[in-house]
Tab-separated table of C-alpha atoms in Angstrom:
chain	number	residue	atom	x	y	z
A	1	UNK	CA	0.097	20.292	24.922
A	2	UNK	CA	-0.841	20.738	21.273
A	3	UNK	CA	0.041	17.111	20.515
A	4	UNK	CA	-2.125	16.040	23.450
A	5	UNK	CA	-5.116	17.971	22.104
A	6	UNK	CA	-4.587	16.576	18.603
A	7	UNK	CA	-4.272	13.057	19.994
A	8	UNK	CA	-7.496	13.315	21.992
A	9	UNK	CA	-9.338	14.744	18.993
A	10	UNK	CA	-7.962	11.962	16.809
A	11	UNK	CA	-9.200	9.298	19.224
A	12	UNK	CA	-12.609	10.947	19.588
A	13	UNK	CA	-13.229	11.302	15.844
A	14	UNK	CA	-11.945	7.800	15.160
A	15	UNK	CA	-14.273	6.291	17.762
A	16	UNK	CA	-17.195	8.169	16.169
A	17	UNK	CA	-16.333	6.677	12.752
A	18	UNK	CA	-15.939	3.151	14.117
A	19	UNK	CA	-18.819	0.788	13.331
A	20	UNK	CA	-19.182	-0.905	16.682
A	21	UNK	CA	-22.446	-2.566	15.654
A	22	UNK	CA	-21.317	-3.714	12.194
A	23	UNK	CA	-23.214	-6.897	11.329
A	24	UNK	CA	-21.732	-9.955	9.645
A	25	UNK	CA	-22.232	-8.670	6.094
A	26	UNK	CA	-20.834	-5.186	6.635
A	27	UNK	CA	-17.895	-6.476	8.641
A	28	UNK	CA	-17.332	-9.063	5.932
A	29	UNK	CA	-17.027	-6.310	3.331
A	30	UNK	CA	-14.582	-4.415	5.546
A	31	UNK	CA	-12.537	-7.565	6.138
A	32	UNK	CA	-12.482	-8.176	2.372
A	33	UNK	CA	-10.969	-4.728	1.861
A	34	UNK	CA	-8.466	-5.510	4.610
A	35	UNK	CA	-7.485	-8.751	2.898
A	36	UNK	CA	-7.215	-7.072	-0.514
A	37	UNK	CA	-4.672	-4.600	0.864
A	38	UNK	CA	-2.492	-7.190	2.595
A	39	UNK	CA	1.222	-6.618	2.041
A	40	UNK	CA	2.117	-10.290	1.547
A	41	UNK	CA	-0.403	-10.509	-1.286
A	42	UNK	CA	0.799	-7.356	-3.034
A	43	UNK	CA	4.437	-8.428	-2.842
A	44	UNK	CA	3.499	-11.351	-5.100
A	45	UNK	CA	1.495	-9.283	-7.594
A	46	UNK	CA	4.436	-7.960	-9.688
A	47	UNK	CA	5.837	-11.487	-10.091
A	48	UNK	CA	2.457	-13.009	-10.960
A	49	UNK	CA	1.631	-10.201	-13.396
A	50	UNK	CA	5.003	-10.637	-15.128
A	51	UNK	CA	4.895	-14.456	-15.210
A	52	UNK	CA	1.365	-14.547	-16.658
A	53	UNK	CA	1.917	-11.641	-19.085
A	54	UNK	CA	-0.980	-9.744	-17.533
A	55	UNK	CA	0.904	-6.530	-18.219
A	56	UNK	CA	2.145	-5.583	-21.726
A	57	UNK	CA	5.895	-5.976	-22.171
A	58	UNK	CA	6.362	-2.242	-22.637
A	59	UNK	CA	4.787	-1.646	-19.205
A	60	UNK	CA	6.832	-4.237	-17.307
A	61	UNK	CA	9.074	-1.518	-15.889
A	62	UNK	CA	6.036	-0.325	-13.914
A	63	UNK	CA	5.963	-3.696	-12.148
A	64	UNK	CA	9.617	-3.274	-11.174
A	65	UNK	CA	8.870	0.151	-9.683
A	66	UNK	CA	5.827	-1.308	-7.936
A	67	UNK	CA	7.989	-3.995	-6.325
A	68	UNK	CA	10.638	-1.454	-5.293
A	69	UNK	CA	7.904	0.686	-3.752
A	70	UNK	CA	6.381	-2.235	-1.833
A	71	UNK	CA	9.752	-3.159	-0.328
A	72	UNK	CA	10.490	0.455	0.640
A	73	UNK	CA	6.986	0.814	2.078
A	74	UNK	CA	7.377	-2.279	4.267
A	75	UNK	CA	10.702	-1.026	5.618
A	76	UNK	CA	9.431	2.522	6.168
A	77	UNK	CA	6.187	1.531	7.895
A	78	UNK	CA	7.888	-1.148	9.965
A	79	UNK	CA	10.509	1.321	11.195
A	80	UNK	CA	7.933	3.992	12.078
A	81	UNK	CA	5.731	1.502	13.920
A	82	UNK	CA	8.770	0.346	15.893
A	83	UNK	CA	9.778	3.903	16.758
A	84	UNK	CA	6.361	5.298	17.737
A	85	UNK	CA	4.779	2.104	19.128
A	86	UNK	CA	1.303	3.608	19.270
A	87	UNK	CA	-1.183	1.014	20.548
A	88	UNK	CA	-4.107	0.155	18.326
A	89	UNK	CA	-7.580	1.350	19.393
A	90	UNK	CA	-8.831	-0.486	22.473
A	91	UNK	CA	-12.025	-1.417	20.620
A	92	UNK	CA	-10.115	-3.189	17.829
A	93	UNK	CA	-11.225	-6.815	17.630
A	94	UNK	CA	-8.569	-9.486	17.975
A	95	UNK	CA	-9.084	-11.044	14.541
A	96	UNK	CA	-6.174	-9.483	12.692
A	97	UNK	CA	-3.556	-11.228	10.586
A	98	UNK	CA	-0.304	-10.373	12.382
A	99	UNK	CA	2.782	-11.143	10.275
A	100	UNK	CA	5.565	-9.446	12.245
A	101	UNK	CA	5.634	-8.128	15.799
A	102	UNK	CA	5.398	-4.436	14.809
A	103	UNK	CA	2.009	-5.143	13.193
A	104	UNK	CA	0.487	-4.863	16.651
A	105	UNK	CA	1.215	-1.128	16.613
A	106	UNK	CA	-1.076	1.429	15.033
A	107	UNK	CA	0.977	4.332	13.672
A	108	UNK	CA	1.145	4.686	10.730
A	109	UNK	CA	-1.313	2.527	8.799
A	110	UNK	CA	0.518	0.166	6.448
A	111	UNK	CA	-2.651	-0.728	4.541
A	112	UNK	CA	-3.306	2.964	3.886
A	113	UNK	CA	0.219	3.767	2.724
A	114	UNK	CA	0.219	0.723	0.450
A	115	UNK	CA	-3.222	1.451	-0.966
A	116	UNK	CA	-2.348	5.065	-1.742
A	117	UNK	CA	0.982	4.061	-3.249
A	118	UNK	CA	-0.869	1.633	-5.523
A	119	UNK	CA	-3.368	4.363	-6.442
A	120	UNK	CA	-0.566	6.787	-7.275
A	121	UNK	CA	1.220	4.164	-9.367
A	122	UNK	CA	-2.038	3.424	-11.171
A	123	UNK	CA	-2.319	7.126	-11.962
A	124	UNK	CA	1.239	7.080	-13.299
A	125	UNK	CA	1.152	3.825	-15.286
A	126	UNK	CA	-2.479	3.226	-16.323
A	127	UNK	CA	-3.751	5.722	-18.916
A	128	UNK	CA	-7.287	4.331	-19.056
A	129	UNK	CA	-10.241	4.955	-16.753
A	130	UNK	CA	-9.281	1.738	-14.924
A	131	UNK	CA	-6.982	3.826	-12.763
A	132	UNK	CA	-10.007	5.526	-11.222
A	133	UNK	CA	-11.319	2.115	-10.163
A	134	UNK	CA	-8.001	1.494	-8.401
A	135	UNK	CA	-8.155	4.919	-6.753
A	136	UNK	CA	-11.681	4.234	-5.495
A	137	UNK	CA	-10.553	0.901	-4.041
A	138	UNK	CA	-7.578	2.545	-2.330
A	139	UNK	CA	-9.744	5.248	-0.733
A	140	UNK	CA	-12.234	2.627	0.498
A	141	UNK	CA	-9.432	0.454	1.866
A	142	UNK	CA	-7.858	3.355	3.744
A	143	UNK	CA	-11.162	4.498	5.255
A	144	UNK	CA	-12.093	0.944	6.214
A	145	UNK	CA	-9.130	0.879	8.599
A	146	UNK	CA	-10.837	3.445	10.814
A	147	UNK	CA	-14.344	2.047	10.384
A	148	UNK	CA	-13.102	-1.436	11.222
A	149	UNK	CA	-11.382	-0.133	14.345
A	150	UNK	CA	-7.880	-1.148	13.281
A	151	UNK	CA	-6.472	2.380	13.273
A	152	UNK	CA	-7.069	5.940	14.355
A	153	UNK	CA	-7.832	8.507	11.677
A	154	UNK	CA	-4.414	10.086	12.233
A	155	UNK	CA	-2.675	6.767	11.497
A	156	UNK	CA	-4.559	6.468	8.222
A	157	UNK	CA	-3.982	10.092	7.208
A	158	UNK	CA	-0.230	9.844	7.732
A	159	UNK	CA	-0.154	6.459	5.997
A	160	UNK	CA	-1.914	7.910	2.948
A	161	UNK	CA	0.541	10.806	2.792
A	162	UNK	CA	3.498	8.439	3.025
A	163	UNK	CA	2.144	6.288	0.189
A	164	UNK	CA	1.732	9.260	-2.123
A	165	UNK	CA	5.131	10.628	-1.080
A	166	UNK	CA	6.747	7.297	-1.948
A	167	UNK	CA	5.239	7.364	-5.437
A	168	UNK	CA	6.386	10.965	-5.788
A	169	UNK	CA	9.925	9.972	-4.826
A	170	UNK	CA	9.989	7.087	-7.317
A	171	UNK	CA	8.766	9.393	-10.102
A	172	UNK	CA	11.107	12.224	-9.085
A	173	UNK	CA	8.180	14.384	-8.034
A	174	UNK	CA	6.516	14.370	-11.454
A	175	UNK	CA	4.018	11.483	-11.232
A	176	UNK	CA	4.969	10.662	-14.836
A	177	UNK	CA	5.936	7.209	-16.081
A	178	UNK	CA	8.947	8.430	-18.045
A	179	UNK	CA	10.516	9.769	-14.849
A	180	UNK	CA	10.176	6.615	-12.751
A	181	UNK	CA	13.290	5.371	-10.975
A	182	UNK	CA	13.392	2.233	-13.134
A	183	UNK	CA	12.575	3.252	-16.697
A	184	UNK	CA	11.388	1.423	-19.790
A	185	UNK	CA	14.889	1.812	-21.227
A	186	UNK	CA	16.342	0.088	-18.152
A	187	UNK	CA	13.959	-2.813	-18.633
A	188	UNK	CA	14.736	-3.149	-22.360
A	189	UNK	CA	18.463	-3.192	-21.621
A	190	UNK	CA	18.201	-5.744	-18.802
A	191	UNK	CA	15.675	-7.920	-20.623
A	192	UNK	CA	17.854	-7.908	-23.747
A	193	UNK	CA	20.865	-8.957	-21.676
A	194	UNK	CA	18.906	-11.823	-20.108
A	195	UNK	CA	17.710	-13.053	-23.524
A	196	UNK	CA	21.233	-12.820	-24.934
A	197	UNK	CA	22.655	-14.898	-22.096
A	198	UNK	CA	19.929	-17.496	-22.504
A	199	UNK	CA	20.674	-17.676	-26.236
A	200	UNK	CA	24.397	-18.158	-25.579
A	201	UNK	CA	23.737	-20.963	-23.073
A	202	UNK	CA	21.384	-22.668	-25.532
């Protein structure tokens, strides 16, 4: 009974937040946020950032943790979508990029979990004010899922919590870079081994 009341309230609030009359420009902005949070894009980011030296060498271990988190997030969200199989809102427009079959389900929001995981990792690994830019983007991306009609508010809320929880797990509950699962010392050791092997082969 309680779950039924919560579900009805979730659907009612979500429908109120949905922009049914969004014009081309506003919907374009929302679709841009959707595209920017796409999982296939973010899976490539750690590799691109490493290959182009966009990230200082002493911060490369953050990219490794980012990649680990993305893979865990995909598995976790995919499993939950498969288990719960909650249909997406009936007013959702059929212009989504579906990658795997479970993407057609609504709970929880993968974009929201990914965006909040990225925000949490930015908080952990980026000391400058740039991390607040990332956090703003993540909040906008999560909220756009409801406004765009892709998800219910409950899907997004749970997704956000899962993203933060994943970052907490990778940092052993501290949200500090020195406590990440894959540390700077790990990277130095592995990178040194790779260089040594390349030198021997040469």
